C-alpha positions as semicolon CSV with decimal commas, in nm:
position;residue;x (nm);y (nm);z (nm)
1;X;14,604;17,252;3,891
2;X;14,460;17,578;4,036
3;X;14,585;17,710;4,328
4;X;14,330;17,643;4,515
5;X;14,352;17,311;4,465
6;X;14,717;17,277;4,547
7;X;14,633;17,491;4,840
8;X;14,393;17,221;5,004
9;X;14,661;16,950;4,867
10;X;14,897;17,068;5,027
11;X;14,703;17,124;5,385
12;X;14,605;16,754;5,320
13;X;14,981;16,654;5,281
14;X;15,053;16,818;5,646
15;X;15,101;16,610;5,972
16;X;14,804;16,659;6,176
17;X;14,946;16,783;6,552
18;X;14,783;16,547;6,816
19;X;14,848;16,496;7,207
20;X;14,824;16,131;7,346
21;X;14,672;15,967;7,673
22;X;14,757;15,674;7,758
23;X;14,628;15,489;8,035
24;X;14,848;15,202;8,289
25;X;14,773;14,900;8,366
26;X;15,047;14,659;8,400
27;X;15,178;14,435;8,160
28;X;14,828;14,525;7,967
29;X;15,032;14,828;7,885
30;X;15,208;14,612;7,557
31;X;14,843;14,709;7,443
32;X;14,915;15,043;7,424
33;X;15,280;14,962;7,298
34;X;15,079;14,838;6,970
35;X;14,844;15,094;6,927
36;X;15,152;15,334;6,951
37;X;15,340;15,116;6,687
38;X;15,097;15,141;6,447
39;X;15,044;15,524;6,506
40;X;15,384;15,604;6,471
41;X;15,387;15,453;6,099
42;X;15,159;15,687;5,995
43;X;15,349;16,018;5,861
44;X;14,973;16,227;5,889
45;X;15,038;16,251;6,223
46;X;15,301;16,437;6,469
47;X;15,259;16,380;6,839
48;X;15,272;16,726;7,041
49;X;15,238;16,611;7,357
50;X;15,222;16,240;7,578
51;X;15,018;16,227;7,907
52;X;15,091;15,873;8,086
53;X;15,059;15,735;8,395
54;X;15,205;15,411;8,557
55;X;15,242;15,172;8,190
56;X;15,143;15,468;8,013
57;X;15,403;15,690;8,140
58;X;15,665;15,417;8,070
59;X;15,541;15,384;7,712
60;X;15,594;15,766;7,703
61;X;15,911;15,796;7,826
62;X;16,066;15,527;7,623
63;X;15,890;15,628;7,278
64;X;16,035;15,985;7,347
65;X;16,382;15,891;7,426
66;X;16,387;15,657;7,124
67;X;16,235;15,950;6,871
68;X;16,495;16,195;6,970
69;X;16,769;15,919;6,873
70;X;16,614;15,818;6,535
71;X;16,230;15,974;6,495
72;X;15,905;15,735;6,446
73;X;16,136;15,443;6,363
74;X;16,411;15,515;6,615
75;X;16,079;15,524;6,916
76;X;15,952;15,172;6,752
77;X;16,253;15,011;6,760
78;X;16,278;15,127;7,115
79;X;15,933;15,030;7,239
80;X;15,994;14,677;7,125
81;X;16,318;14,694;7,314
82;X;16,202;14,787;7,652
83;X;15,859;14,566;7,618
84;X;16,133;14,294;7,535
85;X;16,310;14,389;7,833
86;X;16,049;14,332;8,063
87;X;15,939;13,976;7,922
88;X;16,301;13,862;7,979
89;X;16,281;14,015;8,378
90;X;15,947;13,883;8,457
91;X;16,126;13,500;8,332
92;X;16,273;13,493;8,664
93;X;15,921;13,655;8,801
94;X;15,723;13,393;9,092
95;X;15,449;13,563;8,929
96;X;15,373;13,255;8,664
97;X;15,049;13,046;8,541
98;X;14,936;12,790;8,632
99;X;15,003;12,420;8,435
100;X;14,597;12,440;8,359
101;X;14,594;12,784;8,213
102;X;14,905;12,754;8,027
103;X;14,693;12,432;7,900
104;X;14,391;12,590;7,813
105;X;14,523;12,942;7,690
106;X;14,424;13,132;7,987
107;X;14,630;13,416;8,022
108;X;14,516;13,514;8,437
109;X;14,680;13,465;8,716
110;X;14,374;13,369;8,934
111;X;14,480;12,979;8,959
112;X;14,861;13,066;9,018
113;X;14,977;12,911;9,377
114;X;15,231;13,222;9,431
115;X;15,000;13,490;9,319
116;X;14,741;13,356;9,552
117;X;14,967;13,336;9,837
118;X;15,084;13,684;9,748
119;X;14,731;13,850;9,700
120;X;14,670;13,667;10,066
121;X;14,966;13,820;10,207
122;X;14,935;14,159;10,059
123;X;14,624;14,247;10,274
124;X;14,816;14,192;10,618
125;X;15,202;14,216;10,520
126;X;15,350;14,578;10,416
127;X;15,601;14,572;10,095
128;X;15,799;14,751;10,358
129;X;15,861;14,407;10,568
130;X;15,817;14,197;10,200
131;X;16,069;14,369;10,008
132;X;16,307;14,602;10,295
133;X;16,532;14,655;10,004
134;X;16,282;14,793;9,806
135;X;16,416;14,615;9,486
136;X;16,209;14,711;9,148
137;X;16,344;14,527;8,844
138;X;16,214;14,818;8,635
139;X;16,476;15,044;8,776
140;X;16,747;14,880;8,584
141;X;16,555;14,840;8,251
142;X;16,477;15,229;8,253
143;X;16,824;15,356;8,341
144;X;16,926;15,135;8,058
145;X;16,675;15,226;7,763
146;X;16,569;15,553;7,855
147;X;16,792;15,882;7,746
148;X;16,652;16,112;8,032
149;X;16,876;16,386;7,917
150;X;16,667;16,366;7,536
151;X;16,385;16,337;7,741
152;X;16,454;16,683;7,902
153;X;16,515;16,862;7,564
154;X;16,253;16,656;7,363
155;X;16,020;16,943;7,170
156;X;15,720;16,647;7,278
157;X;15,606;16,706;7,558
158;X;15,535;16,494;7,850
159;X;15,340;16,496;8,153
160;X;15,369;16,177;8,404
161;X;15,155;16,135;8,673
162;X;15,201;16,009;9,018
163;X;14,978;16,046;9,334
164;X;15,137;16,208;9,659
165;X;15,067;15,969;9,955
166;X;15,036;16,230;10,239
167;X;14,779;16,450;10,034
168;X;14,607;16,233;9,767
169;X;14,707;16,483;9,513
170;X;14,818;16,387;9,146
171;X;15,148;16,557;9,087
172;X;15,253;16,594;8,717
173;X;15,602;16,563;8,643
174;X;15,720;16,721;8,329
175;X;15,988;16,683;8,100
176;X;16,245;16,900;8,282
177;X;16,148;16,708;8,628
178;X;16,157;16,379;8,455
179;X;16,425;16,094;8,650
180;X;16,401;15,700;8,690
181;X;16,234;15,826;9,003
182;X;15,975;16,014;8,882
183;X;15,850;15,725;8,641
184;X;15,887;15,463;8,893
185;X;15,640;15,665;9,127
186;X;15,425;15,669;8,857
187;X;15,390;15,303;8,865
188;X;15,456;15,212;9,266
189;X;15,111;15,034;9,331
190;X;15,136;15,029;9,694
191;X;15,101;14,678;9,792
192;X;15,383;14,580;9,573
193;X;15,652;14,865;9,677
194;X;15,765;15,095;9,911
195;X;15,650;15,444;9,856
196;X;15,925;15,632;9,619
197;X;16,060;15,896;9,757
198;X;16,105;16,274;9,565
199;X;16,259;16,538;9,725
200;X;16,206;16,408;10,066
201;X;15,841;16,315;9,949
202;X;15,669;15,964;9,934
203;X;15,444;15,900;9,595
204;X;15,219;15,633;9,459
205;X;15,092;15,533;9,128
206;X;14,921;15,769;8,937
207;X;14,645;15,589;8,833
208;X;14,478;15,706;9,202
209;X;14,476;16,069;9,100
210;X;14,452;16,046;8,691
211;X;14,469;15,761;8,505
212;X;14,630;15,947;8,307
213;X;14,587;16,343;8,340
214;X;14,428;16,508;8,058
215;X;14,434;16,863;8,144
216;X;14,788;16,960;8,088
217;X;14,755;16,815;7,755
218;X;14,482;17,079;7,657
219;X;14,645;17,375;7,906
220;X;15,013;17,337;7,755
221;X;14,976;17,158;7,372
222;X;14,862;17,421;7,120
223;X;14,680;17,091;6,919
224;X;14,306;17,043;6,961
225;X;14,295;16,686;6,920
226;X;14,359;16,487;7,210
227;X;14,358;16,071;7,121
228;X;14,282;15,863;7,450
229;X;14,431;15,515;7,457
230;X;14,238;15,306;7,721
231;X;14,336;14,992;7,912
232;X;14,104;14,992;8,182
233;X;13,735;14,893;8,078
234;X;13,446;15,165;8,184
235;X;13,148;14,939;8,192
236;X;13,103;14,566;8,248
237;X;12,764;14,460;8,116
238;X;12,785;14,136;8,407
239;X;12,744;14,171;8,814
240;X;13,055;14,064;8,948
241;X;12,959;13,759;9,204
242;X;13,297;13,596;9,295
243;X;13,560;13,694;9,527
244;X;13,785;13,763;9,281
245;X;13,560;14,008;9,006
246;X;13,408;14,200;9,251
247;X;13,840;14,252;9,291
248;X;13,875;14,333;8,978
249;X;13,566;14,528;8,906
250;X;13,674;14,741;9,227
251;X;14,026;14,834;9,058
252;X;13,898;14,913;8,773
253;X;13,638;15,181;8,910
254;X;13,899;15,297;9,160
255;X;14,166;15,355;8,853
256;X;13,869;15,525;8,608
257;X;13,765;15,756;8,852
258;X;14,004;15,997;8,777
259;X;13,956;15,991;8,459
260;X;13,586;15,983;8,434
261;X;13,534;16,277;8,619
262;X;13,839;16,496;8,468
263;X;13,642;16,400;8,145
264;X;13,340;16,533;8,294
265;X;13,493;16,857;8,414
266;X;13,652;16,911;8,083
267;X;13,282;16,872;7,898
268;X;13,130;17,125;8,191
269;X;13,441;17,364;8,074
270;X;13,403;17,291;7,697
271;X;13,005;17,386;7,727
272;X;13,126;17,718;7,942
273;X;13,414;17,818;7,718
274;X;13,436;18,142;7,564
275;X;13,555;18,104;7,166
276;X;13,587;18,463;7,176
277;X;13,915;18,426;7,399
278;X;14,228;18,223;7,299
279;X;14,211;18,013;7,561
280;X;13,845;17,992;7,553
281;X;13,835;17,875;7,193
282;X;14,092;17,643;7,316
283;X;13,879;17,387;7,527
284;X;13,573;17,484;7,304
285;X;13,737;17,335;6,953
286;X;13,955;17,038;7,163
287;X;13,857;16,724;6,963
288;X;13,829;16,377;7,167
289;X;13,920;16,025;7,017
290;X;13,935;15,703;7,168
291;X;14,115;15,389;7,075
292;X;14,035;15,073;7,292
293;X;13,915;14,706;7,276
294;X;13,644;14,469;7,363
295;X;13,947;14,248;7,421
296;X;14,065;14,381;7,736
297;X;13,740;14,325;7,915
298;X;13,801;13,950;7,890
299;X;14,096;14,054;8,116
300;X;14,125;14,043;8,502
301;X;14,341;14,240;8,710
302;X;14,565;13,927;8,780
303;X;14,678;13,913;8,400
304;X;14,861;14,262;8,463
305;X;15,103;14,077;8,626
306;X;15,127;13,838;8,375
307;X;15,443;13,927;8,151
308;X;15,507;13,639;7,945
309;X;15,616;13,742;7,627
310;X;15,342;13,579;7,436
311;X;15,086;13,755;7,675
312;X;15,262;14,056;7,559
313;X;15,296;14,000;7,214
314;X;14,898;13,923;7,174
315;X;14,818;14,244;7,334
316;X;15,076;14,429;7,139
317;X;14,923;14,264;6,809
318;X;14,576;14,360;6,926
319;X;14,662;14,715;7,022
320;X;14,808;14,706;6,641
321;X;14,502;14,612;6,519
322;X;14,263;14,895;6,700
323;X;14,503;15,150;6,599
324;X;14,438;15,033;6,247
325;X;14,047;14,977;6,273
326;X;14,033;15,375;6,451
327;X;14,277;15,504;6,184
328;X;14,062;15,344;5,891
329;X;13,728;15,432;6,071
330;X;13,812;15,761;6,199
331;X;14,120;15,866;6,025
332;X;13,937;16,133;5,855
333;X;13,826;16,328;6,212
334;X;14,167;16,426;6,296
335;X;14,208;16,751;6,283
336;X;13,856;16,825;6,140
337;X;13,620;16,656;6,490
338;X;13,583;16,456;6,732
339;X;13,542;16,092;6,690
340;X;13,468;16,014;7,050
341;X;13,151;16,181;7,218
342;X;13,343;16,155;7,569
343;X;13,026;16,263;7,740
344;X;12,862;15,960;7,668
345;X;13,053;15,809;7,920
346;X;12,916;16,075;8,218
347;X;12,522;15,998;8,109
348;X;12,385;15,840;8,396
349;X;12,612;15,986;8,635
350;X;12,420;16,111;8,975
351;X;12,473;16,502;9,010
């Protein structure tokens, strides 16, 4: 063999460096538990960096704490534990379907007497006069799965987001600033729970401000290839008529905002990037990929609240399975080009 060709070998052999973005989204977050699975099997690649927000940022924390105890498989073994960890909360959850859709394999919550009730009371009664005690079963289950001290000192690095009530702003919380607290704000959707409170300040979900944050990942990550992991649908080819989708349709806009338009700034700065300068070449060689599914536009925004474990275990198994069709299909882009022309998403959009 020349040494050429053990040269290229050899380059083929090494992990290619990428960054992750994953998006929340409730329980519709196991999703993104299975596409992480099946992308931490695969010893081509070595995660530099995690950008989550709300689910995502769970997802993030826990696969980093569970990869500094015991690498890919140690952060798979620990997904499945806190995933399982929520199914066996949300058994004592009011938050149930209905006999009809458990009857005809529905998974929403649309027909569920409590949720109803809830959604009702949610648009005149504060969480602060629901819920005085603030309680968040999640609190528990990340205290008890999550090594924040690994997290700290992880060499991936991690950027939550979480949206600052009295300014609007996104507020990125890195590893060294990452606490129960700080992931919690991250997924506080305000109708649910009390603002949590950081250093005397009150914060929101993230997904109001960047769902999830992209920037850091190309500012601070020395890889150019950045894989998205989407929850939240883009387009809906069907006018939403009923109460309830134009609902839905309205969260979902509201939680891709952020996103869309940080993807649209980061095309303006790709096209104005100077490859002559380090950082320059930087946003002008980053590489975008995408791994979602038509799947989780059959889903409505009351199924995030749905976390039965075979709700969970459906979306983990299809999350598995477009991990798998985007590794087959686009494998071969990593490190090399982008697989997802991300400005396809801003044609159309009124300058």
């Amino acid at each position: 063999m020349s040494e050429g060709v053990k040269a290229r070998s050899a380059r083929a052999r090494k992990p290619v460096p990428v960054s992750l973005a994953l998006q929340g989204g409730g329980s519709h977050g196991a999703f993104t538990w299975g596409v992480l699975d099946r992308l931490l099997e695969e010893p081509r690649l070595r995660i530099e960096g995690i950008s989550g927000t709300s689910a995502g940022a769970m997802n993030a924390a826990v696969l980093v704490s569970g990869h500094a105890r015991g690498g890919a498989d140690g952060a798979r073994q620990a997904l499945e534990r806190f995933w399982r960890g929520v199914t066996d909360k949300a058994r004592f959850s009011p938050f149930q379907r209905g006999p009809l859709d458990v009857l005809l394999g529905r998974w929403t919550l649309d027909h569920s007497p409590v949720f109803l009730a809830f959604d009702m009371m949610a648009r005149v009664v504060s969480p602060y006069d629901l819920n005085p005690a603030s309680i968040n079963p999640l609190r528990s289950i990340l205290t008890e799965m999550i090594d924040f001290d690994a997290l700290r000192a992880s060499p991936i690095k991690l950027f939550v987001t979480a949206t600052h009530v009295h300014s609007g702003r996104g507020r990125v919380f890195r590893n060294a600033d990452l606490t129960p607290g700080a992931l919690l704000a991250s997924t506080c959707l305000p109708t649910l729970f009390q603002a949590v409170e950081i250093d005397g300040e009150p914060y929101w979900d993230g997904g109001y401000a960047g769902n999830p944050t992209i920037t850091p990942l190309v500012r601070e990550c020395v890889c150019d290839d950045t894989i998205l992991v989407q929850v939240n649908p883009v387009e809906r080819a069907a006018t939403p008529r009923s109460a309830r989708e134009i609902i839905d349709r309205v969260n979902e806009i509201a939680f891709n905002a952020p996103l869309l338009k940080e993807l649209r700034m980061i095309a303006l700065l790709r096209a104005a990037a100077d490859p002559g300068s380090a950082e320059g070449r930087h946003w002008a060689v980053m590489r975008m990929h995408r791994i979602h599914s038509p799947k989780m536009q059959t889903l409505g925004y009351s199924s995030k609240l749905n976390a039965e474990w075979a709700f969970v275990r459906m979306l983990r198994d299809e999350g598995r399975g477009a991990a798998s069709a985007f590794l087959e299909e686009h494998g071969a882009c990593l490190g090399v080009r982008s697989s997802f022309d991300f400005s396809e998403l801003l044609e159309g959009v009124i300058q």
